[in-house]
Amino acid sequence: MKSLFARLSIGLVWLLHLLPYPLLAALGTAVGWLLWPLARSRRRITLRNLQLCFPDWTAAQQRAVARQHFVFVARAFLERGVLWYASPKRLQRLLHLEGPVEEALNGSRNTLLLGFHFEGLDAGWTALSLVAPRPVSGMYTPQKNKVLDDWVVARRSRFHTAAIVSRHDGAAGMLRQLKAGVPFYTLPDMDFGLRSSRFIDFFGVPAATLDVAPRLAASADARVYAVVTRILPGARGYAITVHPAWGDFPALDARGKPADIDADLRRMNRFIEEQVRTMPAQYHWVHKRFKNRPEGEPSLY
């Protein structure tokens, strides 16, 4: 039964990509508005995250952003069919890349690409792998259903891909790709538990933050580029910005090891905060960003 449901879901996503993009965007908007009253648990998590991160907002402001967030969640899911099945020509009309893309992908140095959990993140990976002059690699979270898992890996591997590395393989799998000279796209801004994490403030609230970015960059002597994806208004597609390489990230000691990982992670989180403030409804608030707490602190949910 689970396999049948998975195959039906895959078929639906494929069918949706055949729709004109403005119609698909409108459908996603409608689904997002319908989800708001139905997804009670995720609605509660979203509102709690916004209360924690934007305590100066009124309840009405928090609720308005949360409702709009559900629209972006729905759009990102339904538009995945376009990203995973549309022709390169169609994708080039929808994916608007900017920034030092060629520098980041040209192979002159090992490259770590930091994607963040804005709802358009799949478009960022698709855009980079589409234009890459050589194969790139990225990470993903395995699906419990094997049919869905195989599908996700296959669809994310459709353009210039060396490997899709499971998050369960840890930093070792990512490091192998980096040391082989393959640009690697990772997502370091979710609460995946206490292993390899440190509590670093995110909007003033201690958040379990993966320390993988500075450690990987130091071990592979890699340049680090932040990649931020924005869903554009008016069915205009996606803007994918590759930001200039971060200088002195991580800061190294005399042995070439990270000198202060906490400081590196604070820098990363400040960058994410700056981007969130420009599009607060598009960050992945349905995730329990503050699920794990420092010892002795009560749950925030």
Short mmCIF file of C-alpha atoms in Angstrom, two decimals:
data_model
loop_
_atom_site.label_atom_id
_atom_site.label_comp_id
_atom_site.label_asym_id
_atom_site.label_seq_id
_atom_site.Cartn_x
_atom_site.Cartn_y
_atom_site.Cartn_z
CA MET A 1 0.00 0.00 0.00
CA LYS A 2 2.82 2.42 0.87
CA SER A 3 4.55 1.70 -2.45
CA LEU A 4 1.30 2.28 -4.32
CA PHE A 5 0.74 5.60 -2.55
CA ALA A 6 4.33 6.60 -3.32
CA ARG A 7 3.93 5.80 -7.01
CA LEU A 8 0.65 7.70 -7.18
CA SER A 9 2.34 10.70 -5.55
CA ILE A 10 5.18 10.54 -8.06
CA GLY A 11 2.68 10.37 -10.90
CA LEU A 12 0.83 13.40 -9.56
CA VAL A 13 4.03 15.46 -9.33
CA TRP A 14 4.90 14.46 -12.91
CA LEU A 15 1.44 15.46 -14.14
CA LEU A 16 1.62 18.82 -12.39
CA HIS A 17 4.80 19.78 -14.23
CA LEU A 18 2.80 19.75 -17.47
CA LEU A 19 0.72 22.72 -16.30
CA PRO A 20 1.66 26.25 -17.39
CA TYR A 21 3.84 27.66 -14.63
CA PRO A 22 1.48 30.57 -13.70
CA LEU A 23 -1.35 28.06 -13.24
CA LEU A 24 0.86 25.78 -11.14
CA ALA A 25 1.91 28.73 -8.95
CA ALA A 26 -1.74 29.70 -8.48
CA LEU A 27 -2.60 26.12 -7.57
CA GLY A 28 0.18 26.05 -4.99
CA THR A 29 -1.11 29.30 -3.51
CA ALA A 30 -4.60 27.84 -3.19
CA VAL A 31 -3.29 24.64 -1.60
CA GLY A 32 -1.27 26.70 0.87
CA TRP A 33 -4.36 28.61 1.99
CA LEU A 34 -6.23 25.32 2.39
CA LEU A 35 -3.42 23.77 4.44
CA TRP A 36 -3.46 26.59 6.98
CA PRO A 37 -6.62 25.47 8.82
CA LEU A 38 -5.90 21.76 8.29
CA ALA A 39 -2.24 21.34 9.34
CA ARG A 40 -2.75 22.20 13.00
CA SER A 41 0.53 20.81 14.32
CA ARG A 42 2.67 22.52 11.69
CA ARG A 43 0.69 25.73 12.10
CA ARG A 44 1.45 25.70 15.81
CA ILE A 45 5.18 25.08 15.21
CA THR A 46 5.35 27.87 12.64
CA LEU A 47 3.68 30.40 14.92
CA ARG A 48 5.90 29.39 17.85
CA ASN A 49 9.05 29.84 15.77
CA LEU A 50 7.93 33.29 14.67
CA GLN A 51 7.08 34.24 18.26
CA LEU A 52 10.58 33.23 19.35
CA CYS A 53 12.43 34.89 16.48
CA PHE A 54 10.32 38.03 16.10
CA PRO A 55 9.03 38.83 19.61
CA ASP A 56 8.61 42.49 18.67
CA TRP A 57 5.99 41.64 16.03
CA THR A 58 2.33 41.76 16.90
CA ALA A 59 0.35 38.52 16.95
CA ALA A 60 -1.38 39.69 13.77
CA GLN A 61 1.99 40.19 12.01
CA GLN A 62 3.19 36.75 13.09
CA ARG A 63 -0.03 35.15 11.90
CA ALA A 64 0.06 36.91 8.53
CA VAL A 65 3.63 35.77 7.84
CA ALA A 66 2.77 32.24 8.99
CA ARG A 67 -0.19 32.04 6.59
CA GLN A 68 1.98 33.24 3.73
CA HIS A 69 4.62 30.72 4.72
CA PHE A 70 2.16 27.87 4.13
CA VAL A 71 1.71 29.19 0.59
CA PHE A 72 5.44 28.95 -0.06
CA VAL A 73 5.60 25.46 1.46
CA ALA A 74 2.83 24.27 -0.85
CA ARG A 75 4.27 26.00 -3.90
CA ALA A 76 7.73 24.54 -3.28
CA PHE A 77 6.29 21.03 -3.09
CA LEU A 78 4.05 21.27 -6.15
CA GLU A 79 6.65 23.06 -8.26
CA ARG A 80 9.20 20.34 -7.57
CA GLY A 81 7.77 18.55 -10.59
CA VAL A 82 8.96 21.41 -12.81
CA LEU A 83 12.42 21.31 -11.25
CA TRP A 84 12.66 17.54 -11.61
CA TYR A 85 11.03 16.97 -15.01
CA ALA A 86 10.98 20.17 -17.08
CA SER A 87 13.36 20.58 -20.00
CA PRO A 88 16.58 22.58 -19.50
CA LYS A 89 15.17 25.24 -21.83
CA ARG A 90 12.09 25.70 -19.67
CA LEU A 91 14.18 25.73 -16.50
CA GLN A 92 16.47 28.42 -17.85
CA ARG A 93 13.44 30.70 -18.18
CA LEU A 94 12.50 30.14 -14.53
CA LEU A 95 15.84 29.87 -12.70
CA HIS A 96 17.62 33.21 -12.48
CA LEU A 97 21.20 32.72 -11.29
CA GLU A 98 23.33 35.62 -10.13
CA GLY A 99 26.64 36.15 -8.40
CA PRO A 100 30.08 34.54 -8.88
CA VAL A 101 28.66 31.27 -10.21
CA GLU A 102 31.51 30.49 -12.62
CA GLU A 103 34.13 31.23 -9.97
CA ALA A 104 32.42 28.91 -7.51
CA LEU A 105 32.11 26.01 -9.93
CA ASN A 106 35.17 26.28 -12.18
CA GLY A 107 37.29 23.79 -10.24
CA SER A 108 40.20 26.10 -9.50
CA ARG A 109 39.77 25.29 -5.79
CA ASN A 110 37.75 22.98 -3.62
CA THR A 111 34.34 24.54 -3.08
CA LEU A 112 31.76 24.20 -0.30
CA LEU A 113 28.34 25.63 -1.22
CA LEU A 114 26.15 26.45 1.77
CA GLY A 115 22.47 26.24 0.92
CA PHE A 116 19.95 27.21 3.57
CA HIS A 117 16.40 26.08 4.25
CA PHE A 118 14.44 28.66 2.34
CA GLU A 119 11.50 27.01 0.61
CA GLY A 120 13.07 27.38 -2.84
CA LEU A 121 16.20 25.41 -1.94
CA ASP A 122 15.52 22.64 -4.49
CA ALA A 123 15.57 25.27 -7.22
CA GLY A 124 19.02 26.35 -6.02
CA TRP A 125 20.41 22.84 -6.41
CA THR A 126 18.74 22.35 -9.80
CA ALA A 127 20.08 25.67 -11.11
CA LEU A 128 23.66 24.99 -9.97
CA SER A 129 23.77 21.43 -11.28
CA LEU A 130 22.21 22.57 -14.58
CA VAL A 131 24.92 25.15 -15.35
CA ALA A 132 27.89 23.44 -13.67
CA PRO A 133 30.78 22.88 -16.10
CA ARG A 134 31.62 19.67 -14.23
CA PRO A 135 29.76 17.35 -11.86
CA VAL A 136 28.73 18.65 -8.45
CA SER A 137 27.55 16.79 -5.35
CA GLY A 138 24.95 17.50 -2.70
CA MET A 139 23.41 16.08 0.44
CA TYR A 140 19.89 14.89 1.13
CA THR A 141 17.85 13.36 3.94
CA PRO A 142 16.86 9.77 3.07
CA GLN A 143 13.16 8.98 2.77
CA LYS A 144 11.68 6.13 4.80
CA ASN A 145 9.88 4.79 1.73
CA LYS A 146 12.36 3.16 -0.69
CA VAL A 147 10.31 4.07 -3.77
CA LEU A 148 10.31 7.72 -2.76
CA ASP A 149 13.96 7.59 -1.76
CA ASP A 150 15.05 6.20 -5.14
CA TRP A 151 12.91 8.81 -6.87
CA VAL A 152 14.39 11.73 -4.93
CA VAL A 153 17.96 10.62 -5.60
CA ALA A 154 17.28 10.05 -9.30
CA ARG A 155 15.54 13.39 -9.81
CA ARG A 156 18.21 15.36 -7.96
CA SER A 157 20.86 13.64 -10.05
CA ARG A 158 19.47 14.60 -13.45
CA PHE A 159 22.09 17.26 -14.27
CA HIS A 160 25.90 17.13 -13.87
CA THR A 161 25.86 15.23 -10.59
CA ALA A 162 28.74 13.22 -9.15
CA ALA A 163 26.91 11.98 -6.06
CA ILE A 164 23.93 12.63 -3.80
CA VAL A 165 25.25 11.93 -0.31
CA SER A 166 22.94 10.80 2.47
CA ARG A 167 22.93 12.92 5.61
CA HIS A 168 23.41 9.64 7.49
CA ASP A 169 26.85 9.26 5.90
CA GLY A 170 27.93 12.27 7.94
CA ALA A 171 30.83 14.59 7.25
CA ALA A 172 33.01 11.74 5.95
CA GLY A 173 30.87 11.30 2.83
CA MET A 174 30.90 15.03 2.14
CA LEU A 175 34.63 15.31 2.72
CA ARG A 176 35.38 12.56 0.21
CA GLN A 177 33.61 14.57 -2.47
CA LEU A 178 35.35 17.81 -1.55
CA LYS A 179 38.81 16.24 -1.49
CA ALA A 180 38.10 14.76 -4.92
CA GLY A 181 37.64 18.30 -6.20
CA VAL A 182 33.85 18.07 -6.49
CA PRO A 183 31.91 21.19 -5.41
CA PHE A 184 29.63 20.16 -2.55
CA TYR A 185 26.23 21.66 -1.69
CA THR A 186 25.21 21.18 1.94
CA LEU A 187 22.44 22.45 4.21
CA PRO A 188 23.78 23.22 7.70
CA ASP A 189 20.92 25.16 9.30
CA MET A 190 18.45 22.65 10.74
CA ASP A 191 18.23 20.99 14.15
CA PHE A 192 19.33 17.42 13.42
CA GLY A 193 20.07 16.57 17.04
CA LEU A 194 23.00 17.15 19.36
CA ARG A 195 25.58 15.08 17.51
CA SER A 196 28.11 17.36 15.78
CA SER A 197 26.10 20.38 16.92
CA ARG A 198 26.69 23.37 19.17
CA PHE A 199 24.19 25.74 20.70
CA ILE A 200 24.55 29.00 18.81
CA ASP A 201 22.09 31.88 18.99
CA PHE A 202 19.63 32.14 16.11
CA PHE A 203 17.56 35.31 16.41
CA GLY A 204 18.72 35.45 20.02
CA VAL A 205 17.60 31.91 20.89
CA PRO A 206 20.17 29.12 21.41
CA ALA A 207 19.74 26.66 18.52
CA ALA A 208 21.48 23.33 17.90
CA THR A 209 23.70 24.25 14.95
CA LEU A 210 25.72 21.74 12.93
CA ASP A 211 29.45 22.46 13.05
CA VAL A 212 30.03 20.72 9.72
CA ALA A 213 30.62 23.85 7.60
CA PRO A 214 33.80 25.18 9.25
CA ARG A 215 35.17 21.69 9.82
CA LEU A 216 34.68 20.63 6.20
CA ALA A 217 36.06 23.88 4.82
CA ALA A 218 39.20 23.58 6.94
CA SER A 219 39.77 19.88 6.22
CA ALA A 220 39.36 20.31 2.46
CA ASP A 221 40.94 23.78 2.21
CA ALA A 222 37.72 24.83 0.49
CA ARG A 223 36.31 28.20 -0.43
CA VAL A 224 32.85 28.74 1.06
CA TYR A 225 29.97 30.31 -0.88
CA ALA A 226 26.51 30.95 0.54
CA VAL A 227 23.64 30.15 -1.83
CA VAL A 228 20.25 31.76 -1.17
CA THR A 229 17.12 30.97 -3.20
CA ARG A 230 14.06 33.19 -3.33
CA ILE A 231 10.66 32.34 -4.85
CA LEU A 232 9.83 35.37 -6.95
CA PRO A 233 6.39 37.00 -7.00
CA GLY A 234 4.07 36.89 -9.95
CA ALA A 235 5.07 33.40 -11.18
CA ARG A 236 8.44 34.75 -12.29
CA GLY A 237 10.30 31.71 -11.04
CA TYR A 238 13.25 31.69 -8.66
CA ALA A 239 16.20 33.96 -7.96
CA ILE A 240 19.30 32.00 -6.93
CA THR A 241 22.09 34.16 -5.54
CA VAL A 242 25.60 32.81 -5.06
CA HIS A 243 27.18 35.23 -2.63
CA PRO A 244 30.90 36.12 -2.81
CA ALA A 245 33.23 33.65 -1.11
CA TRP A 246 33.48 34.19 2.62
CA GLY A 247 36.94 35.38 3.58
CA ASP A 248 38.61 33.73 6.58
CA PHE A 249 35.89 31.12 6.98
CA PRO A 250 36.80 29.37 9.05
CA ALA A 251 39.43 31.38 10.88
CA LEU A 252 42.41 29.03 11.25
CA ASP A 253 45.03 28.58 13.94
CA ALA A 254 48.75 27.97 13.35
CA ARG A 255 48.08 24.27 12.63
CA GLY A 256 45.48 25.03 9.97
CA LYS A 257 42.60 23.95 12.23
CA PRO A 258 39.49 26.05 12.98
CA ALA A 259 40.48 28.52 15.68
CA ASP A 260 36.99 29.29 16.99
CA ILE A 261 34.15 27.19 15.58
CA ASP A 262 31.56 28.96 17.73
CA ALA A 263 32.56 32.29 16.17
CA ASP A 264 32.33 30.77 12.67
CA LEU A 265 28.85 29.44 13.39
CA ARG A 266 27.73 32.77 14.85
CA ARG A 267 28.88 34.40 11.61
CA MET A 268 26.90 31.85 9.58
CA ASN A 269 23.76 32.31 11.66
CA ARG A 270 23.99 36.12 11.43
CA PHE A 271 24.13 35.76 7.65
CA ILE A 272 21.03 33.55 7.64
CA GLU A 273 19.21 36.01 9.89
CA GLU A 274 19.98 38.85 7.47
CA GLN A 275 18.54 36.83 4.59
CA VAL A 276 15.47 35.77 6.57
CA ARG A 277 14.63 39.39 7.34
CA THR A 278 14.40 40.09 3.60
CA MET A 279 11.81 37.30 3.08
CA PRO A 280 10.57 36.05 6.47
CA ALA A 281 7.71 34.01 4.99
CA GLN A 282 10.09 31.86 2.93
CA TYR A 283 12.24 30.36 5.69
CA HIS A 284 11.38 26.80 6.77
CA TRP A 285 9.42 27.64 9.92
CA VAL A 286 7.42 24.37 9.91
CA HIS A 287 10.60 22.69 11.24
CA LYS A 288 11.24 22.65 15.00
CA ARG A 289 14.39 24.78 14.77
CA PHE A 290 14.70 24.89 18.57
CA LYS A 291 13.69 21.30 19.31
CA ASN A 292 16.82 20.39 21.28
CA ARG A 293 17.67 22.55 24.28
CA PRO A 294 20.77 23.19 26.34
CA GLU A 295 20.91 20.98 29.42
CA GLY A 296 18.37 22.02 32.00
CA GLU A 297 16.29 24.21 29.69
CA PRO A 298 12.61 23.32 29.11
CA SER A 299 11.11 22.53 25.71
CA LEU A 300 10.08 25.54 23.65
CA TYR A 301 7.30 23.62 21.92
#
